[in-house]
CSV table of C-alpha atoms in Angstrom, one decimal:
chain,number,residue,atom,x,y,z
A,1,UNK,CA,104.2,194.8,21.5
A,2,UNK,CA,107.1,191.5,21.6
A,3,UNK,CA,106.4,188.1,21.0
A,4,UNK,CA,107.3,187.4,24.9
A,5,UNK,CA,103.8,186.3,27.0
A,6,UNK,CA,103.8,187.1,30.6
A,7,UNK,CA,102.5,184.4,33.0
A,8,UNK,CA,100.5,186.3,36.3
A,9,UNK,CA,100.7,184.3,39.6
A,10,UNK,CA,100.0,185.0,43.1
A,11,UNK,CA,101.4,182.2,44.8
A,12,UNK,CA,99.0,182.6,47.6
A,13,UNK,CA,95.4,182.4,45.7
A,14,UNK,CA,93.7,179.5,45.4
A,15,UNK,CA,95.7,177.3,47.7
A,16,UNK,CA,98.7,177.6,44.9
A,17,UNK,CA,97.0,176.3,42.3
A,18,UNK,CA,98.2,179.4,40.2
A,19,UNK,CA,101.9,178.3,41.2
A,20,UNK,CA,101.2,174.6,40.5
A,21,UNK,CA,99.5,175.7,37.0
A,22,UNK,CA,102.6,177.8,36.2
A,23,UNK,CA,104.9,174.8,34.9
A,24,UNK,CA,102.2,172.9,32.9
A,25,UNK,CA,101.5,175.9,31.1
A,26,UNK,CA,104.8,177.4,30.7
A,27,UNK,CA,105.9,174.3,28.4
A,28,UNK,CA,103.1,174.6,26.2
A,29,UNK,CA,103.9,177.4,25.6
A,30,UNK,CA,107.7,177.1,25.1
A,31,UNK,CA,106.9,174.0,23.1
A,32,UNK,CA,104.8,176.1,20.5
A,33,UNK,CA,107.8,178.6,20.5
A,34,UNK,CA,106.1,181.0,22.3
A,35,UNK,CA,108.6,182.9,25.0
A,36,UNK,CA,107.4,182.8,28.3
A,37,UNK,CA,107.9,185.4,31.4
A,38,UNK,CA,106.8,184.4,34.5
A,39,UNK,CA,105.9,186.9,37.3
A,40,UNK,CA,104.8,186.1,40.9
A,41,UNK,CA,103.0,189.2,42.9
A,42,UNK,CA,103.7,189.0,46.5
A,43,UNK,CA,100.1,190.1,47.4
A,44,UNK,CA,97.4,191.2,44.9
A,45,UNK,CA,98.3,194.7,44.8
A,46,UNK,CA,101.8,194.0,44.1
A,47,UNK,CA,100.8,191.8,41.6
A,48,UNK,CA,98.3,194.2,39.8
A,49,UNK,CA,101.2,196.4,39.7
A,50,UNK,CA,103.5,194.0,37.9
A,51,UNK,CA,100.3,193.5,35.5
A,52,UNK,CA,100.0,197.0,34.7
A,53,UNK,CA,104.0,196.9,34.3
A,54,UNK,CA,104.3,194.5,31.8
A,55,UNK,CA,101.3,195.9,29.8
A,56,UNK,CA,102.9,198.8,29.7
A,57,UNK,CA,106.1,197.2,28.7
A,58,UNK,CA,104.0,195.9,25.4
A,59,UNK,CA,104.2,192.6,27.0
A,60,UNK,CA,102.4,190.1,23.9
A,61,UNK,CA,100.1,188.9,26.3
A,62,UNK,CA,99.1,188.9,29.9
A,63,UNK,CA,98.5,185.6,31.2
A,64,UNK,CA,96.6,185.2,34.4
A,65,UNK,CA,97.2,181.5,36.4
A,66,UNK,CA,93.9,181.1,39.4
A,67,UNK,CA,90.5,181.6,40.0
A,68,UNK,CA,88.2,184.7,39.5
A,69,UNK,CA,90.2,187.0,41.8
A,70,UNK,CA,93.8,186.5,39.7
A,71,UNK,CA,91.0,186.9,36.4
A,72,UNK,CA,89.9,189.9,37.5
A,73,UNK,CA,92.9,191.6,38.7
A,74,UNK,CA,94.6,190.9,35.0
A,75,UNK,CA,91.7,192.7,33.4
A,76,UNK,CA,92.4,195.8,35.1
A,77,UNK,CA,96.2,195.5,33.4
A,78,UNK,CA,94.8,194.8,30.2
A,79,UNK,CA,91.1,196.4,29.8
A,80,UNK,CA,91.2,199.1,27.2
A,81,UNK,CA,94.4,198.4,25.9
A,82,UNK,CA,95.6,196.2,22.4
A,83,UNK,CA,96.9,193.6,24.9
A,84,UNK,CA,95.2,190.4,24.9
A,85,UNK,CA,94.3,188.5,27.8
A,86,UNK,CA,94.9,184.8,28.5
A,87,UNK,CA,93.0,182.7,31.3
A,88,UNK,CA,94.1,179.3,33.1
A,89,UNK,CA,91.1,179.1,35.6
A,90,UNK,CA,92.4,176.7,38.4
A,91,UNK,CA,90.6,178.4,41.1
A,92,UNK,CA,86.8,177.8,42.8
A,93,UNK,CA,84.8,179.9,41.2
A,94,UNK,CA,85.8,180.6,37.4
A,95,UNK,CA,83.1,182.4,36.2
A,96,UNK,CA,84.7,185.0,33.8
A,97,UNK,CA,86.3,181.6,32.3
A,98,UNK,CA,83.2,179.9,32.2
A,99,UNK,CA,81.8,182.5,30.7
A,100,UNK,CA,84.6,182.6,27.9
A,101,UNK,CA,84.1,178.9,27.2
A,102,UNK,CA,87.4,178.4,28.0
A,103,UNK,CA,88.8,174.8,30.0
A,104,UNK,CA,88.1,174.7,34.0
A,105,UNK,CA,91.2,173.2,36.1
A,106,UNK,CA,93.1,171.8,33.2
A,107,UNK,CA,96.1,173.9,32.6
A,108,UNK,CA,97.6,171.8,29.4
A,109,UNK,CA,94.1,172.1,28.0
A,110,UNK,CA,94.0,176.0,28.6
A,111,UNK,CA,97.5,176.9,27.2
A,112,UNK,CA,96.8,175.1,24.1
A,113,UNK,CA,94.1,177.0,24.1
A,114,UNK,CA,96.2,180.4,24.8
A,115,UNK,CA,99.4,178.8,22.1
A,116,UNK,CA,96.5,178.8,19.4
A,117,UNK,CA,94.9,181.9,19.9
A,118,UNK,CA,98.6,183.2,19.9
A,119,UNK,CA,99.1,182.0,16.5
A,120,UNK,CA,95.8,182.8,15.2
A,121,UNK,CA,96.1,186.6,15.7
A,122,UNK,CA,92.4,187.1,16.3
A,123,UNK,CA,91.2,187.6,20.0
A,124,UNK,CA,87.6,187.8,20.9
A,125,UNK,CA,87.1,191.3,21.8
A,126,UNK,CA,84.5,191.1,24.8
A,127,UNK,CA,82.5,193.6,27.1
A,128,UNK,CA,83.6,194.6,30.3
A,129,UNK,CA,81.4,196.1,33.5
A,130,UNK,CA,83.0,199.1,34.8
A,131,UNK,CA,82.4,200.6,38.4
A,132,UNK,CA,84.3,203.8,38.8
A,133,UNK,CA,87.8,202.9,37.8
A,134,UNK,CA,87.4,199.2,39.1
A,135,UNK,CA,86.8,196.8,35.6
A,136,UNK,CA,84.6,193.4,36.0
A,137,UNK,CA,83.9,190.4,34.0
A,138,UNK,CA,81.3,188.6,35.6
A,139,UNK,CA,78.6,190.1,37.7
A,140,UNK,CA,78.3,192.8,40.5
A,141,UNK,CA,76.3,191.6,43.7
A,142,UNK,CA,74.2,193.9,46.1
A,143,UNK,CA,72.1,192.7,48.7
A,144,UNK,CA,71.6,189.3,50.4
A,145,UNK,CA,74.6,187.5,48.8
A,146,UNK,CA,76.7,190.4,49.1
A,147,UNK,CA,76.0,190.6,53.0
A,148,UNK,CA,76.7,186.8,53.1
A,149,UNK,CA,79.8,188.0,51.8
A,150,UNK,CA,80.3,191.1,54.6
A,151,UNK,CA,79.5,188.5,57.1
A,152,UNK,CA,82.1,185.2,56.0
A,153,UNK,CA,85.3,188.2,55.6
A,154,UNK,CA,84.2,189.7,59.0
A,155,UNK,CA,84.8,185.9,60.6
A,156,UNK,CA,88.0,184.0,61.6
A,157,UNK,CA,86.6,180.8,62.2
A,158,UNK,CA,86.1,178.5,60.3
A,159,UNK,CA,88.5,178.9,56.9
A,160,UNK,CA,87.5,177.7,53.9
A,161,UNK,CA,83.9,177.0,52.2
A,162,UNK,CA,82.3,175.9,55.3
A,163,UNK,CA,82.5,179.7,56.5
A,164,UNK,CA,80.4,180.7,53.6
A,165,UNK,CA,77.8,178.2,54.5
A,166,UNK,CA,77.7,179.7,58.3
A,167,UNK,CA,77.3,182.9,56.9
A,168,UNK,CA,74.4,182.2,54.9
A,169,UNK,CA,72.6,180.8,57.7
A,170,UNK,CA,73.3,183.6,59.8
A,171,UNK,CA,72.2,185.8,56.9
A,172,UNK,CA,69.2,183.5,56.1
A,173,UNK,CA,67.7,184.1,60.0
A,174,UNK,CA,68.0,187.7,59.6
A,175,UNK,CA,66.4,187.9,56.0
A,176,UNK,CA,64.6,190.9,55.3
A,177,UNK,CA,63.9,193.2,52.3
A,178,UNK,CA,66.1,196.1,51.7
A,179,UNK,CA,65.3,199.2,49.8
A,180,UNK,CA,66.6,200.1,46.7
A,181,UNK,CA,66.9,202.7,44.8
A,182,UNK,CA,67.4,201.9,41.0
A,183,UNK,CA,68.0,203.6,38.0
A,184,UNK,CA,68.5,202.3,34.0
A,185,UNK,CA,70.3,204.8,31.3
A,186,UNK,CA,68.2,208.2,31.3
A,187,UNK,CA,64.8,206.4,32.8
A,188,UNK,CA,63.2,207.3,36.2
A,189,UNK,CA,64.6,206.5,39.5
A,190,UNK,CA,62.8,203.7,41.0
A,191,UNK,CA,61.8,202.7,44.7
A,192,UNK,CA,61.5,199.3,45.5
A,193,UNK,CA,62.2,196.7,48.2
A,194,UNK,CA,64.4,193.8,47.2
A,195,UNK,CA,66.0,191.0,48.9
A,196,UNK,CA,69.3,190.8,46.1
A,197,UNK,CA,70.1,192.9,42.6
A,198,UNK,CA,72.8,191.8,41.0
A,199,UNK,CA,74.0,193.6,37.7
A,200,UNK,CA,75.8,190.9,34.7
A,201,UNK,CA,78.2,191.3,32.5
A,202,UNK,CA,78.5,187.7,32.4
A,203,UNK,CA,75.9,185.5,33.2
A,204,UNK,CA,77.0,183.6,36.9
A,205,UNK,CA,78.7,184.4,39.7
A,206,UNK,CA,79.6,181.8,43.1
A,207,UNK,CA,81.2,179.0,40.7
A,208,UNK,CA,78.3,178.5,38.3
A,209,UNK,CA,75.3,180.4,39.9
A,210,UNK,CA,73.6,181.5,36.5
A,211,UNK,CA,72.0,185.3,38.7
A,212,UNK,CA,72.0,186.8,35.9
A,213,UNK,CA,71.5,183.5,33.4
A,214,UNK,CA,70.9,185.8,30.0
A,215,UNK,CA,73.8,188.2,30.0
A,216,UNK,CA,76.1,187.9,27.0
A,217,UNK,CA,79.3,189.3,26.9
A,218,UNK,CA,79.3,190.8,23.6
A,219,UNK,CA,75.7,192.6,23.4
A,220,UNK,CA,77.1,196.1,25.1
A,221,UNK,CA,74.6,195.5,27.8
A,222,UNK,CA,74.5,194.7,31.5
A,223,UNK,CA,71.5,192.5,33.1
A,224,UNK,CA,70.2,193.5,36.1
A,225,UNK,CA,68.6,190.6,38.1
A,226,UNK,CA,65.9,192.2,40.8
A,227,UNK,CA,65.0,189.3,43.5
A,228,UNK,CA,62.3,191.0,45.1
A,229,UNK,CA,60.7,190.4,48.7
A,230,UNK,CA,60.3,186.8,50.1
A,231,UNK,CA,60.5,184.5,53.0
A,232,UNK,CA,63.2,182.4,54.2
A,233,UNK,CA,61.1,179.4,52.3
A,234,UNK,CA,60.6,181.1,48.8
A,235,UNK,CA,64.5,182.0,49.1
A,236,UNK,CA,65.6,178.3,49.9
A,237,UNK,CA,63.2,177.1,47.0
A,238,UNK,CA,64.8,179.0,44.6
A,239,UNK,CA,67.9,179.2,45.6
A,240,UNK,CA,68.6,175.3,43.9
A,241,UNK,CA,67.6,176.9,40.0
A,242,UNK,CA,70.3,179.5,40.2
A,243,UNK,CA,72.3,176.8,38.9
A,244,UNK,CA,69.8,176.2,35.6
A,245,UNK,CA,69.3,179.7,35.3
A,246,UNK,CA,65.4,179.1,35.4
A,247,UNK,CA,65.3,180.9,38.6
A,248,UNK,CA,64.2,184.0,36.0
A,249,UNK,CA,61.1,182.6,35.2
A,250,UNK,CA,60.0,182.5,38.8
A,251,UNK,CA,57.3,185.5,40.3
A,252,UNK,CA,59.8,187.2,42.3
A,253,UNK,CA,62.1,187.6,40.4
A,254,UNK,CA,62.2,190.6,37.2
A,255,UNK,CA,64.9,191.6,34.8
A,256,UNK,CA,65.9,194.1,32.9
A,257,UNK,CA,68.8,195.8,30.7
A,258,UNK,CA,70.8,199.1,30.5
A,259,UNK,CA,73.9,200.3,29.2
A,260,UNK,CA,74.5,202.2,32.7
A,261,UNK,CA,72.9,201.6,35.8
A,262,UNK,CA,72.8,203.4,39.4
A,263,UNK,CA,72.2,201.6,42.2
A,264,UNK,CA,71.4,202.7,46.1
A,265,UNK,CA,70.7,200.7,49.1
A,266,UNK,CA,71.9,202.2,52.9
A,267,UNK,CA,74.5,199.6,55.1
A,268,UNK,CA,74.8,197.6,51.4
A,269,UNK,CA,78.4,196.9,50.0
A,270,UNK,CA,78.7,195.8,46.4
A,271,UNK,CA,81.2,192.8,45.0
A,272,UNK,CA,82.7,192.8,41.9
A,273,UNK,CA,83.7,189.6,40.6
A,274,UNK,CA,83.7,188.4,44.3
A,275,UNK,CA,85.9,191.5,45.6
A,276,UNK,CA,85.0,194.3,47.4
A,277,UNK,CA,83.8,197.6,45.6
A,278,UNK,CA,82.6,199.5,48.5
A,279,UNK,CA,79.2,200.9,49.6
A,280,UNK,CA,76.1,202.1,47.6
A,281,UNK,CA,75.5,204.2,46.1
A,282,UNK,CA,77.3,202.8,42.9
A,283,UNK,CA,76.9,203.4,39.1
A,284,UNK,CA,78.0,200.2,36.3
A,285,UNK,CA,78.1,200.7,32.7
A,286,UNK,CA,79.1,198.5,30.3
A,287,UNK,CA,81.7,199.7,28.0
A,288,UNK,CA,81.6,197.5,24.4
A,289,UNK,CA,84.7,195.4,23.3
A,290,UNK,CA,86.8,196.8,26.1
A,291,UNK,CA,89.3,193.7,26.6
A,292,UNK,CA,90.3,191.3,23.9
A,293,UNK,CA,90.5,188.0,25.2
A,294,UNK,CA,92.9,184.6,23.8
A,295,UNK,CA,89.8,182.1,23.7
A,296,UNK,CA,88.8,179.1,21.2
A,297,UNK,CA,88.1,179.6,17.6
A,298,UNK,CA,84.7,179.5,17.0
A,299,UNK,CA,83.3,176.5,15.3
């Protein structure tokens, strides 16, 4: 492994906030007489593939510059390797960063964090999620917010935010419960109707929706959040405590937590860290300490 850190940067994620991050970060770093590499992927596979590269190359660290998609792209480079993983969270969403208790949108502030960490020699080893090949930090979605999800990539109009809103709404009239199929470790398959499951590695998802408020990343577990059948009301009620997390305590909603679970729902795609997995059927473990991570020291 070299001294030399490698900087990640899709310069079209996040409305270039990656590229703008990219000088900020890159003196830091100098200035605590770190070298610095800096690689821009023309797309995110051709970035993955410069990840991976790099990594391979025994690269000192890989250094990801966005939001949750840029995040989760460099743990697929680095997960299960001795490489340790650095995070300048500049997108929307920011979740595996949150998560870390690392800085949101302040670039200095995360490279000193990253220059430290350096120093110290001690990453935080963390927990990943794990579907198939395809790694994840935060949390896996199925249902509901996963078809609000189907429906905003399916439209061209409008860009942005707003066409997550529309999609909700759209997705909000045609509410209904789905069924599930659901299985923990070695226990019984379950049938149930639900309106959302979403499985945690970390606890939020959406830029701060706490879904799965009580996962910890370093317990070798994955929470699974079951919102079960409800009306458009109920939903819209409480939808607003996501945020607190203290949407767990509410009737409709159970939890639980496995090491590996299997899920199954017809027409139902699953998101990983806000991207794509494909459709159920789908099976998540957790696997223990997979990625070491550059974070704070703890106090």
């Amino acid at each position: 492994m070299s001294g030399e850190v490698t900087l990640l940067i899709n310069p079209v994620a996040g409305r270039g906030n990656g590229r703008r991050a990219a000088e900020p970060v890159a003196r830091v770093l100098r200035e605590a007489g770190i070298a610095v590499r800096v690689l821009v992927g023309l797309d995110a596979d051709d970035a993955l593939a410069r990840a991976h590269a790099a990594v391979a190359a025994g690269t000192g660290a890989l250094v990801a510059l966005g939001g949750d998609g840029m995040s989760s792209l460099a743990l697929r480079a680095v997960a299960g390797t001795a490489t340790p993983l650095g995070l300048v969270a500049v997108g929307t969403g920011n979740d595996i960063a949150r998560a870390l208790g690392l800085p949101l949108r302040d670039p200095r502030a995360a490279a000193l964090v990253i220059a430290e960490a350096l120093k110290r020699g001690q990453p935080r080893a963390v927990d990943l999620g794990r579907v198939g090949a395809t790694w994840f930090g935060s949390v896996l979605a199925t249902g509901f917010d996963s078809r609000v999800n189907d429906r905003a990539n399916g439209m061209r109009w409008p860009r942005g935010g707003l066409r997550y809103d529309l999609a909700m709404v759209a997705e909000l009239a045609a509410l209904r419960p789905l069924p599930y199929r659901l299985r923990l470790d070695d226990g019984p398959w379950r049938e149930l109707e639900a309106t959302l499951v979403a499985v945690g590695n970390g606890p939020s998802y959406g830029g701060g929706m706490r879904i799965c408020a009580d996962a910890d990343l370093d317990d070798g577990l994955l929470d699974v959040t079951v919102v079960g059948p409800c009306r458009r009301s109920t939903l819209l009620r409480v939808f607003p405590r996501v945020y607190r997390g203290t949407h767990l305590s509410h009737p409709v909603v159970t939890t639980h937590r496995a090491r590996r679970v299997e899920l199954a729902s017809p027409g139902v795609t699953g998101y990983a860290d806000g991207e794509a997995l494909g459709p159920l059927p789908l099976v998540a473990e957790c696997v223990p300490r997979a990625v070491r991570v550059l974070t704070p020291e703890p106090a």
